[in-house]
Amino acid sequence: MQLEAKGWSRDGGKRGVTILCWFQDFCNTMLKVFLLVSVSLQLLYNCDGQTSPTRGGQEACTEKREALRVLRQIQKLLTDHEASYIQGMRSLSKRLNQLREHIQKGNVKDNCPQLKHPRHGRMLGGKLKVGHEVHFLCDPGFRLLGSETRTCLDNQTWSGQPATCTETASTRNASSLRPAKCSSFYGTQHCTCDAGYTIQAGATCQDVDECGLYQGKAGSKICVHECVNTLGSYHCVCPRGYTLDSQQNSCHDIDECVSNQSTCVGGEKCVNLFGGVTCVRPDCPKPKQNTTYIKTSAHQCERAPCHVGSPSCLEAPHSISFHYIALQSQLTVPRVLFTMTAPRSQADSQRFTITRGKGQRGLEVRQAGRHRGELILTKPLTGPAEIQVDVEMAEVSPEGLLGKHIFTVTLFVSQYTF
């Protein structure tokens, strides 16, 4: 018999804990006891039926002595098994207690941090366990900024962006006026407004819409992404995948790969993007014309030894490596994106050329030395976009071509400029 208990690990996956029990041994022992008792009873029956009358019952039959011996064996077997059974029950109880404590501790660790309801709004749902959702609503006259729904992820963090409630235009217009602070001195009235307000006729203060004044102009933007006007002030909002630096009103990318917010599975590589994340799985080319590649690392494939008399294999690249680069939109150019070197090459020099690519716009390769080449961005790119190019490095000597290497470079261009 086998029992299986399942618990939850910290990453949210099920972990099977198998407990091998001794109940199988117990069943086998009881079967042996049953067989031995049956044999003993049969011997006693035979003995009683075969006692010779000429001996007057004075001489006990051999079967009876044998039956008594078997019964003594049964008694010893049961005594030994009783001790084993008690020890096994103690061990099982101890392991069950350990499993229960592990599950109870896991429940605490699997919780996400407590969220606060937004000002001028409320939060629906209060469970903090992995997989549970919370929802946010704003009071009448306010609109929601950020994520309306956030989910507790496997890594004990919340999906989405913090929720805030800001006034709608109609509410803001109705409440953007407030009385000025006025004082009289020798018959002259002097009125002032708090910071973020401007004085109006009738001793009133009008809210200054900083976003309307400055955000629309490229040279005077006060927020890198979105500006939200508030009474007497404003605040900046970042898109998903960024965190706000309130001191500089700038947005900084969140590295989901470092913070374990990606959903990459085994064999996939996590690539952090500006404002997001993606999972890639570099694969070697399939065998073709007697040419086979072997994956020697997570990012490189090496050509297997060629068969004798196989020119197509000898002309194929010796190695293929995979590289992933994240870029923002509208970067200044020219810009070096990737450098290729062969420091241990026996060739006199290397030649670098782009041999394949989808959307090779604004990309060039230049020789930066005898053994170094550079992939150059010559035109600004606008995202979101994914561009892939193959750069070939040919090793050349006076005797001719010594070998080729392929650098497969994938560019992930963000839709944002920051």
Short mmCIF file of N, CA, C and O in Angstrom, two decimals, residues 113-126 134-139 144-145 147 150 162-165:
data_model
loop_
_atom_site.label_atom_id
_atom_site.label_comp_id
_atom_site.label_asym_id
_atom_site.label_seq_id
_atom_site.Cartn_x
_atom_site.Cartn_y
_atom_site.Cartn_z
N PRO A 113 1.74 40.90 -0.47
CA PRO A 113 1.65 41.98 0.52
C PRO A 113 0.27 42.65 0.48
O PRO A 113 -0.40 42.66 -0.55
N GLN A 114 -0.12 43.21 1.61
CA GLN A 114 -1.41 43.87 1.73
C GLN A 114 -1.44 45.13 0.86
O GLN A 114 -0.50 45.91 0.84
N LEU A 115 -2.54 45.31 0.12
CA LEU A 115 -2.73 46.50 -0.71
C LEU A 115 -3.64 47.49 0.03
O LEU A 115 -4.49 47.08 0.83
N LYS A 116 -3.49 48.77 -0.29
CA LYS A 116 -4.34 49.81 0.28
C LYS A 116 -5.33 50.29 -0.76
O LYS A 116 -5.01 50.36 -1.95
N HIS A 117 -6.52 50.62 -0.31
CA HIS A 117 -7.51 51.16 -1.25
C HIS A 117 -7.11 52.57 -1.64
O HIS A 117 -6.50 53.31 -0.86
N PRO A 118 -7.40 52.99 -2.89
CA PRO A 118 -7.00 54.33 -3.33
C PRO A 118 -7.81 55.41 -2.63
O PRO A 118 -8.96 55.19 -2.22
N ARG A 119 -7.22 56.57 -2.51
CA ARG A 119 -7.95 57.71 -1.97
C ARG A 119 -9.09 58.07 -2.93
O ARG A 119 -8.91 58.07 -4.14
N HIS A 120 -10.25 58.34 -2.39
CA HIS A 120 -11.47 58.59 -3.17
C HIS A 120 -11.91 57.34 -3.92
O HIS A 120 -12.48 57.41 -5.01
N GLY A 121 -11.62 56.17 -3.36
CA GLY A 121 -12.04 54.92 -3.99
C GLY A 121 -12.09 53.80 -2.98
O GLY A 121 -11.89 54.00 -1.77
N ARG A 122 -12.35 52.60 -3.45
CA ARG A 122 -12.42 51.45 -2.57
C ARG A 122 -11.87 50.22 -3.27
O ARG A 122 -11.74 50.19 -4.50
N MET A 123 -11.56 49.20 -2.48
CA MET A 123 -10.97 47.96 -2.99
C MET A 123 -11.92 46.81 -2.66
O MET A 123 -12.41 46.68 -1.54
N LEU A 124 -12.19 45.97 -3.67
CA LEU A 124 -13.05 44.81 -3.50
C LEU A 124 -12.18 43.56 -3.46
O LEU A 124 -11.35 43.34 -4.35
N GLY A 125 -12.40 42.73 -2.46
CA GLY A 125 -11.61 41.51 -2.31
C GLY A 125 -10.44 41.76 -1.37
O GLY A 125 -9.73 42.76 -1.51
N GLY A 126 -10.24 40.84 -0.46
CA GLY A 126 -9.17 41.03 0.50
C GLY A 126 -8.25 39.85 0.67
O GLY A 126 -7.35 39.87 1.50
N VAL A 134 -7.96 41.23 -6.70
CA VAL A 134 -8.60 42.35 -6.02
C VAL A 134 -9.01 43.35 -7.09
O VAL A 134 -8.35 43.46 -8.15
N HIS A 135 -10.08 44.08 -6.85
CA HIS A 135 -10.63 45.02 -7.83
C HIS A 135 -10.76 46.39 -7.18
O HIS A 135 -11.00 46.51 -5.97
N PHE A 136 -10.62 47.43 -7.98
CA PHE A 136 -10.64 48.80 -7.48
C PHE A 136 -11.75 49.59 -8.16
O PHE A 136 -11.95 49.47 -9.39
N LEU A 137 -12.45 50.41 -7.39
CA LEU A 137 -13.50 51.30 -7.87
C LEU A 137 -13.25 52.69 -7.33
O LEU A 137 -12.73 52.85 -6.22
N CYS A 138 -13.62 53.72 -8.10
CA CYS A 138 -13.47 55.10 -7.67
C CYS A 138 -14.83 55.68 -7.32
O CYS A 138 -15.87 55.25 -7.85
N ASP A 139 -14.83 56.65 -6.42
CA ASP A 139 -16.06 57.33 -6.04
C ASP A 139 -16.60 58.13 -7.22
O ASP A 139 -15.85 58.46 -8.16
N LEU A 144 -10.45 56.10 -12.60
CA LEU A 144 -9.38 55.22 -12.15
C LEU A 144 -8.17 55.31 -13.06
O LEU A 144 -8.29 55.26 -14.29
N LEU A 145 -7.00 55.44 -12.47
CA LEU A 145 -5.73 55.36 -13.18
C LEU A 145 -4.97 54.17 -12.63
O LEU A 145 -4.95 53.95 -11.42
N SER A 147 -4.32 49.91 -12.71
CA SER A 147 -4.99 48.64 -13.02
C SER A 147 -6.28 48.51 -12.23
O SER A 147 -6.30 48.71 -11.01
N ARG A 150 -5.98 43.47 -10.07
CA ARG A 150 -4.61 43.01 -9.84
C ARG A 150 -4.67 41.59 -9.26
O ARG A 150 -5.53 41.29 -8.42
N PRO A 162 -0.23 50.23 -9.54
CA PRO A 162 -1.03 50.75 -8.42
C PRO A 162 -2.21 51.57 -8.92
O PRO A 162 -2.10 52.31 -9.90
N ALA A 163 -3.33 51.44 -8.25
CA ALA A 163 -4.56 52.14 -8.64
C ALA A 163 -4.67 53.46 -7.89
O ALA A 163 -4.46 53.53 -6.68
N THR A 164 -4.99 54.53 -8.63
CA THR A 164 -5.25 55.84 -8.04
C THR A 164 -6.53 56.39 -8.65
O THR A 164 -6.92 56.03 -9.77
N CYS A 165 -7.20 57.26 -7.93
CA CYS A 165 -8.44 57.89 -8.38
C CYS A 165 -8.21 59.38 -8.55
O CYS A 165 -7.76 60.05 -7.61
#
